[in-house]
XYZ file of N, CA and C in Angstrom:
498
model
N -53.669 -75.150 -108.411
C -54.233 -73.917 -107.879
C -54.630 -74.389 -106.768
N -55.085 -75.223 -106.223
C -54.614 -75.377 -104.547
C -53.702 -74.789 -104.205
N -52.322 -74.823 -104.514
C -51.266 -74.467 -103.851
C -51.545 -72.845 -103.943
N -52.029 -72.182 -104.881
C -52.028 -71.116 -104.930
C -52.850 -70.644 -104.127
N -54.133 -70.931 -104.135
C -54.873 -70.768 -102.697
C -54.857 -70.447 -100.971
N -53.732 -71.622 -101.094
C -52.609 -71.472 -99.732
C -51.879 -70.579 -99.548
N -51.471 -69.758 -100.516
C -50.016 -69.242 -100.377
C -51.081 -67.949 -99.978
N -51.909 -67.471 -101.086
C -53.086 -66.590 -100.929
C -53.817 -66.399 -99.142
N -54.051 -67.641 -98.700
C -54.957 -67.714 -97.671
C -53.618 -67.528 -96.311
N -52.408 -67.789 -96.485
C -51.073 -67.874 -95.732
C -50.616 -66.014 -95.857
N -50.795 -65.258 -96.707
C -50.303 -63.820 -97.325
C -51.644 -63.077 -96.212
N -52.622 -63.314 -96.558
C -53.890 -62.958 -96.002
C -53.586 -63.242 -94.100
N -53.514 -64.079 -93.706
C -53.356 -64.648 -92.721
C -52.143 -63.691 -91.833
N -51.324 -63.868 -92.742
C -50.176 -63.201 -91.936
C -50.151 -61.400 -92.129
N -50.810 -60.986 -93.138
C -51.399 -59.461 -93.285
C -52.443 -59.111 -92.006
N -53.060 -60.277 -91.777
C -54.293 -59.549 -90.949
C -53.442 -59.904 -89.337
N -52.129 -60.862 -89.315
C -51.842 -60.679 -87.877
C -50.908 -59.184 -87.631
N -50.487 -58.805 -88.902
C -49.978 -57.276 -89.184
C -50.288 -56.486 -88.475
N -51.302 -56.448 -88.976
C -52.629 -55.339 -88.557
C -52.832 -55.648 -87.279
N -53.491 -56.739 -86.868
C -53.896 -56.546 -85.389
C -52.604 -56.453 -84.348
N -51.794 -56.704 -84.780
C -50.316 -56.861 -83.626
C -49.832 -55.082 -84.186
N -50.076 -54.558 -84.945
C -50.016 -53.051 -85.008
C -51.094 -51.952 -84.362
N -52.175 -52.573 -84.689
C -53.351 -52.111 -84.365
C -53.219 -52.233 -82.788
N -52.849 -53.010 -82.279
C -52.808 -53.062 -80.537
C -52.088 -52.404 -79.851
N -51.014 -51.632 -80.633
C -49.549 -51.429 -80.172
C -50.093 -49.876 -79.395
N -51.362 -49.006 -80.124
C -51.901 -47.954 -79.359
C -52.659 -48.247 -78.293
N -53.156 -49.453 -78.228
C -53.565 -49.836 -76.738
C -52.817 -50.124 -75.706
N -51.737 -50.094 -75.860
C -50.683 -50.790 -75.316
C -50.152 -49.642 -74.620
N -50.356 -48.282 -74.319
C -50.393 -47.296 -73.709
C -51.517 -46.679 -73.090
N -51.514 -46.534 -71.639
C -52.522 -45.969 -70.922
C -52.269 -44.707 -70.479
N -52.706 -43.831 -70.025
C -52.340 -42.492 -68.894
C -53.457 -42.402 -67.808
N -53.009 -41.512 -66.892
C -53.475 -41.137 -65.530
C -53.283 -39.669 -65.503
N -54.001 -38.830 -64.859
C -53.699 -37.509 -64.968
C -53.985 -37.390 -63.238
N -53.329 -35.932 -62.951
C -53.520 -35.907 -61.379
C -53.708 -33.922 -61.800
N -54.157 -33.417 -60.309
C -53.933 -32.019 -60.966
C -53.891 -31.148 -59.197
N -53.196 -30.327 -59.064
C -53.029 -29.443 -58.154
C -53.470 -28.009 -58.338
N -54.491 -27.245 -57.360
C -54.852 -26.339 -57.687
C -54.828 -25.043 -56.467
N -54.120 -24.596 -56.696
C -53.803 -23.319 -55.299
C -53.911 -22.090 -56.043
N -54.348 -21.086 -54.907
C -54.653 -19.742 -55.144
C -53.452 -18.977 -56.446
N -54.384 -19.172 -57.571
C -53.422 -18.319 -58.845
C -53.073 -19.104 -59.513
N -52.662 -20.759 -59.352
C -52.131 -21.606 -59.911
C -52.740 -22.925 -60.329
N -52.850 -23.347 -61.447
C -53.364 -24.620 -61.889
C -52.410 -25.549 -62.631
N -52.234 -26.740 -62.055
C -51.144 -27.387 -62.216
C -51.764 -28.978 -62.711
N -51.568 -29.185 -63.615
C -51.939 -30.836 -64.247
C -50.786 -31.524 -65.112
N -50.977 -32.983 -64.732
C -49.692 -33.805 -65.072
C -50.413 -35.205 -65.423
N -50.338 -35.593 -67.154
C -50.853 -36.710 -67.505
C -49.293 -37.532 -67.777
N -49.617 -38.685 -67.495
C -48.458 -39.172 -67.273
C -49.146 -40.577 -68.331
N -47.672 -40.767 -69.657
C -48.537 -41.983 -70.171
C -47.644 -43.306 -70.040
N -48.009 -44.412 -70.342
C -47.416 -45.465 -69.571
C -47.644 -46.320 -70.407
N -46.973 -47.892 -70.537
C -47.050 -48.814 -71.159
C -47.787 -49.759 -70.376
N -49.003 -50.408 -70.741
C -50.180 -51.237 -70.403
C -49.319 -52.206 -69.643
N -49.923 -52.269 -68.144
C -49.445 -53.426 -67.272
C -47.748 -53.711 -66.570
N -47.278 -51.974 -67.060
C -46.348 -51.964 -66.475
C -45.814 -50.602 -65.780
N -44.598 -50.369 -64.923
C -44.543 -49.288 -64.148
C -43.957 -48.253 -64.989
N -43.682 -48.636 -66.159
C -42.645 -47.344 -67.387
C -43.389 -46.253 -68.288
N -43.446 -44.957 -67.542
C -43.361 -43.941 -68.278
C -42.940 -43.593 -69.595
N -43.953 -43.610 -70.588
C -43.235 -43.405 -71.743
C -43.286 -42.087 -72.303
N -44.452 -41.046 -71.831
C -44.213 -39.294 -71.820
C -45.166 -38.760 -70.854
N -44.799 -37.511 -70.456
C -45.625 -36.949 -69.600
C -46.091 -35.338 -69.610
N -46.993 -35.043 -69.806
C -47.434 -33.760 -70.164
C -47.705 -32.804 -68.980
N -47.012 -31.474 -68.537
C -47.482 -30.605 -67.729
C -47.828 -29.773 -68.360
N -49.245 -29.344 -67.813
C -49.890 -28.026 -67.637
C -49.725 -27.001 -66.870
N -49.586 -25.631 -66.573
C -49.578 -25.149 -66.027
C -50.451 -23.512 -66.317
N -51.270 -23.375 -65.545
C -52.256 -22.267 -66.027
C -51.511 -21.233 -64.344
N -51.348 -19.678 -64.691
C -50.775 -19.075 -63.691
C -51.282 -17.494 -63.581
N -51.668 -16.981 -62.871
C -52.429 -15.755 -62.956
C -50.770 -14.721 -63.093
N -51.014 -13.764 -63.708
C -49.890 -12.583 -63.499
C -49.872 -11.588 -62.238
N -50.961 -11.678 -61.488
C -50.914 -11.740 -59.955
C -49.706 -12.614 -58.849
N -50.103 -14.202 -59.648
C -49.592 -14.752 -58.412
C -48.083 -15.100 -59.073
N -47.530 -14.761 -60.029
C -46.124 -14.080 -60.748
C -45.522 -12.951 -60.239
N -46.533 -12.357 -59.562
C -46.080 -10.840 -59.026
C -45.584 -9.457 -60.033
N -46.437 -9.506 -61.623
C -46.331 -9.005 -62.693
C -47.528 -8.198 -62.699
N -47.856 -7.130 -63.686
C -49.139 -6.961 -64.019
C -49.849 -7.131 -65.573
N -48.646 -7.777 -66.366
C -49.072 -7.668 -68.127
C -48.156 -8.953 -68.349
N -48.635 -9.651 -69.613
C -48.091 -10.434 -70.572
C -46.493 -9.710 -70.623
N -46.059 -8.688 -71.042
C -44.443 -8.337 -71.347
C -43.936 -8.458 -70.044
N -44.563 -8.214 -68.954
C -43.491 -8.636 -67.302
C -43.474 -9.837 -67.203
N -44.554 -11.042 -67.773
C -44.248 -12.414 -67.369
C -43.386 -12.582 -68.142
N -43.319 -12.389 -69.257
C -42.394 -12.975 -70.592
C -40.945 -12.837 -69.969
N -40.343 -11.406 -69.851
C -39.338 -10.986 -68.897
C -39.193 -11.691 -68.124
N -39.862 -12.022 -67.141
C -39.416 -12.741 -65.774
C -39.342 -14.157 -66.300
N -39.999 -15.238 -66.929
C -39.897 -16.448 -67.371
C -38.680 -16.756 -68.223
N -38.053 -15.590 -69.120
C -37.226 -15.990 -69.649
C -35.864 -17.112 -69.845
N -35.545 -16.350 -68.597
C -34.419 -17.429 -68.207
C -35.152 -18.944 -67.708
N -36.113 -19.229 -67.481
C -36.612 -20.464 -66.876
C -36.706 -21.288 -68.497
N -37.227 -20.505 -69.129
C -38.029 -20.776 -70.561
C -36.690 -21.704 -71.722
N -35.791 -20.654 -71.293
C -34.357 -21.000 -72.129
C -34.015 -22.551 -72.044
N -34.125 -22.987 -70.633
C -33.910 -23.951 -70.204
C -33.900 -25.619 -70.444
N -35.309 -25.286 -71.695
C -35.650 -26.240 -72.353
C -35.228 -26.472 -73.725
N -34.590 -25.376 -73.972
C -34.328 -25.478 -75.435
C -33.268 -26.253 -76.131
N -33.021 -26.917 -77.065
C -32.274 -28.166 -77.319
C -31.789 -28.976 -76.725
N -33.036 -29.364 -75.974
C -33.079 -30.778 -75.048
C -34.046 -31.796 -75.941
N -33.287 -32.988 -76.894
C -34.269 -33.645 -77.455
C -35.309 -34.737 -76.585
N -36.643 -34.467 -77.368
C -37.744 -35.276 -76.215
C -38.356 -34.296 -75.154
N -37.979 -33.143 -75.214
C -39.004 -31.369 -74.493
C -39.446 -30.786 -75.607
N -40.579 -30.491 -75.317
C -41.145 -29.553 -75.909
C -41.773 -28.657 -74.803
N -41.999 -27.157 -75.229
C -42.454 -26.111 -74.407
C -42.970 -25.386 -74.834
N -44.250 -24.652 -74.882
C -45.291 -23.776 -75.375
C -45.783 -23.031 -74.014
N -45.715 -21.530 -74.162
C -46.571 -20.532 -73.501
C -47.346 -19.700 -74.313
N -48.651 -19.712 -73.793
C -49.216 -18.871 -74.040
C -49.537 -17.741 -73.277
N -49.579 -16.622 -73.744
C -49.732 -15.097 -72.267
C -51.074 -14.532 -73.248
N -51.817 -14.643 -72.122
C -53.211 -14.260 -72.030
C -53.460 -12.961 -71.627
N -54.719 -12.214 -71.243
C -54.893 -11.185 -70.318
C -54.257 -10.738 -69.089
N -54.928 -12.006 -68.187
C -54.834 -12.181 -66.725
C -53.887 -13.105 -66.329
N -53.446 -14.081 -67.571
C -53.265 -15.102 -66.933
C -51.869 -15.731 -68.064
N -51.145 -16.768 -67.677
C -50.198 -17.270 -68.806
C -50.644 -18.923 -68.969
N -50.455 -19.368 -69.795
C -50.671 -21.366 -69.851
C -49.373 -21.938 -70.470
N -48.988 -22.667 -69.954
C -47.266 -23.070 -70.017
C -47.720 -25.293 -70.146
N -47.698 -25.327 -71.296
C -47.274 -26.700 -71.740
C -45.737 -27.770 -72.074
N -45.756 -27.960 -71.195
C -44.095 -28.618 -71.140
C -44.189 -30.259 -71.315
N -43.924 -30.987 -72.181
C -44.266 -32.505 -72.632
C -42.427 -32.989 -72.584
N -42.239 -33.847 -71.849
C -41.244 -35.167 -71.742
C -41.172 -36.464 -72.545
N -41.295 -36.659 -73.750
C -40.891 -37.994 -74.542
C -39.863 -38.651 -73.912
N -40.294 -39.336 -72.906
C -39.047 -40.274 -72.643
C -38.529 -41.579 -73.367
N -39.019 -41.766 -74.621
C -38.573 -42.705 -75.864
C -37.557 -41.968 -76.674
N -37.415 -40.771 -76.430
C -36.734 -39.721 -77.238
C -35.695 -38.740 -76.558
N -35.523 -38.721 -75.274
C -34.788 -37.890 -74.330
C -33.715 -38.507 -73.934
N -33.093 -38.168 -73.667
C -31.513 -38.930 -72.267
C -31.593 -38.214 -71.553
N -31.818 -39.234 -70.354
C -32.014 -38.874 -69.343
C -30.623 -38.486 -68.436
N -29.929 -38.023 -68.930
C -28.346 -37.467 -68.633
C -29.001 -36.119 -68.650
N -29.477 -35.385 -69.458
C -29.976 -34.434 -70.353
C -31.173 -33.886 -69.403
N -32.276 -34.313 -69.398
C -33.220 -34.352 -68.777
C -32.912 -33.745 -66.895
N -31.981 -34.395 -66.519
C -31.264 -34.374 -65.343
C -30.731 -33.311 -65.019
N -30.142 -32.578 -66.097
C -29.910 -31.001 -65.728
C -30.927 -29.596 -65.644
N -32.143 -30.351 -66.013
C -33.400 -29.372 -65.555
C -33.314 -29.073 -64.762
N -33.563 -27.650 -63.511
C -34.755 -27.944 -62.791
C -35.870 -27.919 -62.489
N -36.153 -28.687 -61.468
C -37.494 -28.580 -61.209
C -38.143 -30.167 -61.887
N -37.446 -30.941 -62.509
C -37.452 -32.272 -63.159
C -37.018 -33.167 -61.783
N -38.089 -33.423 -61.304
C -37.425 -34.093 -59.947
C -38.026 -35.731 -60.116
N -36.561 -36.327 -59.773
C -36.014 -37.754 -59.709
C -35.111 -38.350 -58.943
N -35.402 -39.165 -58.516
C -33.760 -39.455 -57.649
C -32.875 -40.267 -59.006
N -31.694 -39.811 -58.987
C -30.914 -40.684 -59.733
C -31.311 -40.773 -61.233
N -31.733 -39.608 -61.996
C -32.417 -39.641 -63.159
C -31.039 -40.299 -64.496
N -30.013 -40.163 -63.868
C -29.028 -39.983 -65.186
C -28.568 -41.507 -65.052
N -28.941 -41.868 -64.453
C -28.786 -43.978 -63.841
C -29.727 -44.779 -64.240
N -30.821 -43.933 -64.319
C -32.259 -44.959 -64.829
C -32.098 -44.809 -65.890
N -33.185 -46.675 -65.985
C -33.538 -47.242 -67.144
C -34.717 -46.618 -67.471
N -35.646 -46.137 -66.946
C -36.801 -45.466 -66.899
C -37.727 -44.724 -66.329
N -38.259 -43.996 -66.222
C -39.362 -43.469 -65.455
C -40.268 -44.180 -64.648
N -40.427 -44.542 -63.380
C -41.230 -45.252 -62.790
C -42.515 -44.492 -62.574
N -43.808 -44.922 -62.969
C -45.123 -44.530 -62.679
C -45.679 -44.312 -61.235
N -45.192 -45.353 -60.578
C -45.257 -45.569 -59.321
C -44.700 -44.411 -58.306
N -43.466 -44.211 -58.805
C -42.658 -43.387 -57.923
C -43.347 -42.161 -58.070
N -43.502 -41.972 -59.679
C -43.703 -40.323 -60.062
C -45.282 -40.053 -59.201
N -45.787 -40.995 -59.183
C -47.600 -40.576 -58.815
C -46.986 -40.443 -57.105
N -46.459 -41.149 -56.416
C -46.423 -41.239 -55.137
C -45.721 -39.553 -54.351
N -45.430 -39.046 -55.550
C -44.382 -38.052 -55.144
C -44.776 -36.563 -55.824
N -45.951 -36.854 -56.642
C -47.065 -35.331 -56.595
C -47.809 -35.945 -55.982
N -48.474 -36.854 -55.362
C -49.379 -37.025 -54.149
C -48.814 -36.568 -53.294
N -47.689 -36.971 -52.729
C -47.346 -35.598 -51.875
C -46.913 -34.217 -51.534
N -47.114 -33.686 -52.821
C -46.723 -32.527 -53.100
C -48.413 -32.132 -52.969
N -49.656 -32.750 -53.211
C -50.927 -32.211 -52.773
C -51.672 -32.313 -54.293
N -50.978 -33.115 -55.001
C -51.765 -33.074 -56.288
C -52.994 -34.445 -56.391
N -54.240 -34.203 -56.957
C -55.021 -35.445 -56.681
C -55.491 -35.796 -57.666
N -55.483 -37.445 -58.173
C -56.271 -38.077 -59.841
C -57.276 -37.664 -60.132
N -57.328 -37.174 -61.582
C -58.717 -36.778 -62.447
C -59.244 -37.857 -62.960
N -60.364 -38.016 -62.834
C -60.977 -39.403 -63.720
C -61.506 -38.498 -64.803
N -61.793 -39.327 -65.642
C -62.378 -39.488 -67.459
C -62.184 -37.792 -67.583
N -60.743 -37.195 -67.109
C -60.729 -35.680 -67.626
C -61.068 -34.769 -67.303
N -61.823 -34.936 -66.064
C -63.160 -33.669 -65.202
C -61.862 -32.793 -64.342
N -61.084 -31.998 -65.291
C -60.167 -31.002 -64.377
C -61.027 -30.219 -63.943
N -60.730 -29.924 -62.490
C -61.576 -28.739 -61.930
C -61.278 -27.004 -62.477
N -62.435 -25.940 -62.788
C -61.929 -25.117 -63.202
C -61.045 -24.094 -62.780
N -59.894 -23.554 -63.174
C -59.107 -22.994 -62.720
C -59.617 -21.406 -62.671
N -59.490 -20.805 -61.270
C -59.930 -19.450 -60.513
C -58.952 -18.974 -60.456
N -58.886 -17.799 -60.853
C -57.450 -16.818 -60.833
C -57.907 -15.853 -59.151
């Protein structure tokens, strides 16, 4: 009977250790967000990175752009103008893109999942800025932040983004 009790205790302890380890993984990823607002354009970037490392695992870019800024009158004209640019994301593993066309502006969301993407494929997309991406093992959070801060992005705390004004 004592042997059965020890085995049950060991199994329960092992199960608890596995649950704690699996539960902790969600906390191993943190995020930081940045925003740049210029007349007619709101750009937001959120980096998800492994806690206590420099490795970005995912990046979400959100852009809201007025049709006036784009130089078009309506959604149909915006679709036609952007068609060539949006097709460059098609078929690339780890990349998802969504565009919604409103009455006076559009919103585009692009997600790059670096755990699934091939860096050589990503380096072929215009606008993905990185130095020597195809020879990289990971995306550096520090270098990414340095790059976007040079472009005028400011860190956003607690998800408090500025409102977009067209």
